[in-house]
PDB file of C-alpha atoms in Angstrom:
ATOM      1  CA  UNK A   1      91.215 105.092 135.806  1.00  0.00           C
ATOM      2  CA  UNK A   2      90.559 106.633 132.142  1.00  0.00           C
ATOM      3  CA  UNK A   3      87.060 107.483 131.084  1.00  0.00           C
ATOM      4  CA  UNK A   4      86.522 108.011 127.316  1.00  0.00           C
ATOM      5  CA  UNK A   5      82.944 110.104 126.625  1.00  0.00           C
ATOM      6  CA  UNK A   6      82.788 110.157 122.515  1.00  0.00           C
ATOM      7  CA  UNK A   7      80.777 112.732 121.096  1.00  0.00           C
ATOM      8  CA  UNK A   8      77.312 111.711 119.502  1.00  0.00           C
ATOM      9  CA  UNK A   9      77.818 110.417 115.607  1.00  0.00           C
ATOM     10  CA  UNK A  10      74.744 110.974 113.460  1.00  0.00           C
ATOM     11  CA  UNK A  11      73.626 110.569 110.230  1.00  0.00           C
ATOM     12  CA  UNK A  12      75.143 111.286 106.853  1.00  0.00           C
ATOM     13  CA  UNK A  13      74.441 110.839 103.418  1.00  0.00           C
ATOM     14  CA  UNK A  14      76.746 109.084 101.006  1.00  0.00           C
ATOM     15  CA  UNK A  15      79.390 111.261  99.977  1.00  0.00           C
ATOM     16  CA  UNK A  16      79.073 113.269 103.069  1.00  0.00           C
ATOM     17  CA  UNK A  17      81.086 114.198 106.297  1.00  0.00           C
ATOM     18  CA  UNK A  18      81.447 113.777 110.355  1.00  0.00           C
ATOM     19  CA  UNK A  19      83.645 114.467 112.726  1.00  0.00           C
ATOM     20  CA  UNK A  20      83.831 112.260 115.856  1.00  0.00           C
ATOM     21  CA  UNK A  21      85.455 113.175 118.787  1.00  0.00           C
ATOM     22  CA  UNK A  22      86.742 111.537 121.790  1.00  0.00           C
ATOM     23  CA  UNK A  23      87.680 113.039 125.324  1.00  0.00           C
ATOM     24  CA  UNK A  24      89.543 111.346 128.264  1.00  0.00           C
ATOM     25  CA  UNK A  25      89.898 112.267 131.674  1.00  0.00           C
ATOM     26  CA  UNK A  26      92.676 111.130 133.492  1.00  0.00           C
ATOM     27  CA  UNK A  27      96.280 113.085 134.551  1.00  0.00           C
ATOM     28  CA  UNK A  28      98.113 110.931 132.251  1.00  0.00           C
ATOM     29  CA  UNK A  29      95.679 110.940 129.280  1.00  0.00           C
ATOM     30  CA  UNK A  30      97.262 113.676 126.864  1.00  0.00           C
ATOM     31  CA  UNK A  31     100.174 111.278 126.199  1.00  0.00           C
ATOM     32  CA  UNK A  32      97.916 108.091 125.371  1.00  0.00           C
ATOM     33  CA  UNK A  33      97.643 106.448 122.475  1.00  0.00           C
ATOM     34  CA  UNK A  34      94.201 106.644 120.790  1.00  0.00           C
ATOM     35  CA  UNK A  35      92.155 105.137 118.554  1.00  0.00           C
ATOM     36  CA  UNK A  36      89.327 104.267 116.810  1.00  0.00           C
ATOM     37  CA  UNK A  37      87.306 100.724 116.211  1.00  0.00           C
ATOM     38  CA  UNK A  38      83.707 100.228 114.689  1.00  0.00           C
ATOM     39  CA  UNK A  39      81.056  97.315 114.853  1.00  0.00           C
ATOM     40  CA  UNK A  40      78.815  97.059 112.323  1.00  0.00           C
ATOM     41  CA  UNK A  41      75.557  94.764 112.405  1.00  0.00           C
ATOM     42  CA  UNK A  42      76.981  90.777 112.833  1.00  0.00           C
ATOM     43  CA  UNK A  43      80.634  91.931 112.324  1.00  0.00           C
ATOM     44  CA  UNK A  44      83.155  91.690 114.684  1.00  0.00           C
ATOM     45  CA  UNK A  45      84.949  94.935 115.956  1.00  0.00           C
ATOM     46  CA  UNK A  46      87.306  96.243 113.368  1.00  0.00           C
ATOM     47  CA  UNK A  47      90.163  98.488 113.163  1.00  0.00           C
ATOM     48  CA  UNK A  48      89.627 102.037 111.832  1.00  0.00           C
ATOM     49  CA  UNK A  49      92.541 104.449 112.832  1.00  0.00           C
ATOM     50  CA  UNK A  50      94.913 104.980 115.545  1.00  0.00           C
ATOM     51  CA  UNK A  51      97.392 108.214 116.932  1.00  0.00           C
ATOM     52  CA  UNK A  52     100.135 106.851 118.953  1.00  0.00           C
ATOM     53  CA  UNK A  53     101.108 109.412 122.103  1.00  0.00           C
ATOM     54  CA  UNK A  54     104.532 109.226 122.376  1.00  0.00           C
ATOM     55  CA  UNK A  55     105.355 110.481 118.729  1.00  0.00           C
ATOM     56  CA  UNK A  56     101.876 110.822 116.749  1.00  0.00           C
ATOM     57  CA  UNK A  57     102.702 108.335 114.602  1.00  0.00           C
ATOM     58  CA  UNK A  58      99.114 107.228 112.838  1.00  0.00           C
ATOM     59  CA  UNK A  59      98.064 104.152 111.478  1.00  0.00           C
ATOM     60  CA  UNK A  60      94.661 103.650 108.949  1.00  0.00           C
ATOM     61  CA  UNK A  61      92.672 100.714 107.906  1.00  0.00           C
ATOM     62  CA  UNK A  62      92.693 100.459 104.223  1.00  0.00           C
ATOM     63  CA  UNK A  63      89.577 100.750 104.141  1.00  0.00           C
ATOM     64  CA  UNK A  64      89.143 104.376 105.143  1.00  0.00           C
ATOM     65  CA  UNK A  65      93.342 105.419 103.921  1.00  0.00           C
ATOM     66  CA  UNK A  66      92.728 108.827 102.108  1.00  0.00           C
ATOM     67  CA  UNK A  67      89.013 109.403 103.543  1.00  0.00           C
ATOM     68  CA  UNK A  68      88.930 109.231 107.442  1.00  0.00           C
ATOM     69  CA  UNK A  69      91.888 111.587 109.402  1.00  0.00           C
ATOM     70  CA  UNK A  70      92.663 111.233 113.026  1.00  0.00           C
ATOM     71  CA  UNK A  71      93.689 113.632 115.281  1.00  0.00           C
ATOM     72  CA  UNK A  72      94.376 115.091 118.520  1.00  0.00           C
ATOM     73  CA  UNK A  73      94.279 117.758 120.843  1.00  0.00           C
ATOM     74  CA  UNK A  74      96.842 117.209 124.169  1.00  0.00           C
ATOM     75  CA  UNK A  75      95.935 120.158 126.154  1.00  0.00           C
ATOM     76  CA  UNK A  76      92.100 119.026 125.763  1.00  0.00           C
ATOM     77  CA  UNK A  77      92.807 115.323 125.583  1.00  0.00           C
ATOM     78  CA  UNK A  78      90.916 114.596 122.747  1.00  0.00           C
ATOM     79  CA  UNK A  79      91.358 112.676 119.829  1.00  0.00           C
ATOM     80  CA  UNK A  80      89.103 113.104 116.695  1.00  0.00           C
ATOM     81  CA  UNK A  81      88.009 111.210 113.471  1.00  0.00           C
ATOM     82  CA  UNK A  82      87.097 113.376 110.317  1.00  0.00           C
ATOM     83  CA  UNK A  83      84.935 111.168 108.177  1.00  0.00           C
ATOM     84  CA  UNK A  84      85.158 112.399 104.312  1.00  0.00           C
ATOM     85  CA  UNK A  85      83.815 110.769 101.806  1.00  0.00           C
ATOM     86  CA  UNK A  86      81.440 108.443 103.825  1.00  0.00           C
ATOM     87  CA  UNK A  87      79.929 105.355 102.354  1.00  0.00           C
ATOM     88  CA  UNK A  88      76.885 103.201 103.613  1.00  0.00           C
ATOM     89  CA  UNK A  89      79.537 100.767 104.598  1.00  0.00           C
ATOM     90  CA  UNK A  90      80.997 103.209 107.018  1.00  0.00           C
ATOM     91  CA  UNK A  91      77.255 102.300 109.085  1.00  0.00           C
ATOM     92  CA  UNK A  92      78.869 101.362 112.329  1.00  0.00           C
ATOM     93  CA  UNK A  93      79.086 102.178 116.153  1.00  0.00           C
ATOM     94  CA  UNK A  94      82.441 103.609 116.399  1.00  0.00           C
ATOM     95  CA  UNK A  95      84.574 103.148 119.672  1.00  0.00           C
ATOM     96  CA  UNK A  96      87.278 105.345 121.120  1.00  0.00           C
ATOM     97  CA  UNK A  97      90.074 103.321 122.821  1.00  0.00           C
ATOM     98  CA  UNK A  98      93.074 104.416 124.557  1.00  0.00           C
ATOM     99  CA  UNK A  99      96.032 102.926 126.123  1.00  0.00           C
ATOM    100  CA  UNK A 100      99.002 104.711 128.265  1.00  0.00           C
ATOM    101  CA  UNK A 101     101.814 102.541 126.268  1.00  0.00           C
ATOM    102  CA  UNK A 102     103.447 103.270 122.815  1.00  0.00           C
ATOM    103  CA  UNK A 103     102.624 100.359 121.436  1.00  0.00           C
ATOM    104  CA  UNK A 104     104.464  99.287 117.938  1.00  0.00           C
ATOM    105  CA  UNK A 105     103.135 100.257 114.383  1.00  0.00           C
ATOM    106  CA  UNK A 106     102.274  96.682 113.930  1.00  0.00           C
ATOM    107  CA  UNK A 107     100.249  96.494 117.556  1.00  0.00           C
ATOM    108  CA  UNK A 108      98.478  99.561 116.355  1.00  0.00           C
ATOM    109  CA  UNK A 109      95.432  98.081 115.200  1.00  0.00           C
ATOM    110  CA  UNK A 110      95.023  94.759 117.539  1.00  0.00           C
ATOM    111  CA  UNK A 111      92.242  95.570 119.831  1.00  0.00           C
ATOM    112  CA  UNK A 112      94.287  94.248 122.496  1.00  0.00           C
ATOM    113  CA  UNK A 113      96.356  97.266 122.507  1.00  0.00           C
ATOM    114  CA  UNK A 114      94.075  99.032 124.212  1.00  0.00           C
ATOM    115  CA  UNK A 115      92.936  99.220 127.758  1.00  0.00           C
ATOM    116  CA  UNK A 116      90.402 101.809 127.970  1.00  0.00           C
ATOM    117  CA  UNK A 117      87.184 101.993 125.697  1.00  0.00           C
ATOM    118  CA  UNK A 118      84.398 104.832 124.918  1.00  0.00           C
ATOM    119  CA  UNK A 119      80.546 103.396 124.984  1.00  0.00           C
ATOM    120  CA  UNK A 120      80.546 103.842 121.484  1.00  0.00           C
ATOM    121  CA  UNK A 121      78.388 106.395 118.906  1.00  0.00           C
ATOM    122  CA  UNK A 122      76.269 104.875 115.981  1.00  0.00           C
ATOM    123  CA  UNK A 123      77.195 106.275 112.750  1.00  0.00           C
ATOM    124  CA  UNK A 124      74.806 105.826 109.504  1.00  0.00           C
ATOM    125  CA  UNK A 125      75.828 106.813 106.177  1.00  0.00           C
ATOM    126  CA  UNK A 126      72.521 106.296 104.221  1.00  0.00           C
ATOM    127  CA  UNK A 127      70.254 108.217 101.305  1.00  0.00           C
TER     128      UNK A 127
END
């Protein structure tokens, strides 16, 4: 079993930055795929960003393309989300999610490519 503990999020103001991270446990872990969903306020779950394990291939929402950078660290099994740039839209809990398969570019962002999920951090981006 994989447990994802995300680190807390906070509050930023427009313009600003955060960095989320995300650490799994698990023998296996350092060669998952990761990602990153948020929820905002009566939305569904959305896509954000995602590092695929086997060759670190990542994959952005258009939304955050050019602002928002994920990462990882194998030895430490953590992946991370540097937020530039944040807008009050950004307001969301975000989610870490994992999976152990290499799923395709196009899978990437389906929630259902993922079998293991964080408790999720609340993120505001407000003045």
């Amino acid at each position: 079993q994989v447990q994802l503990v995300e680190s807390t999020g906070g509050l930023a103001l427009p313009g600003g930055s955060l960095r989320l991270s995300c650490a799994a446990s698990g023998r296996a872990a350092s060669t998952y795929s990761m990602a990153w969903f948020r929820q905002a306020p009566g939305k569904e779950r959305e896509f954000v960003a995602a590092i695929r394990g086997g060759d670190g291939h990542t994959n952005y929402a258009g939304s955050v393309k050019g602002r928002f950078t994920i990462s990882r660290d194998k030895v430490k099994k953590t992946a991370f989300l540097q937020m530039n740039s944040l807008k009050p839209e950004d307001t969301a809990v975000y989610y870490c999610a994992a999976t152990g398969r290499n799923p395709i570019l196009s899978w990437m962002p389906d929630k259902t490519a993922y079998d293991y999920w964080g408790q999720g951090t609340q993120v505001t981006v407000s003045s």
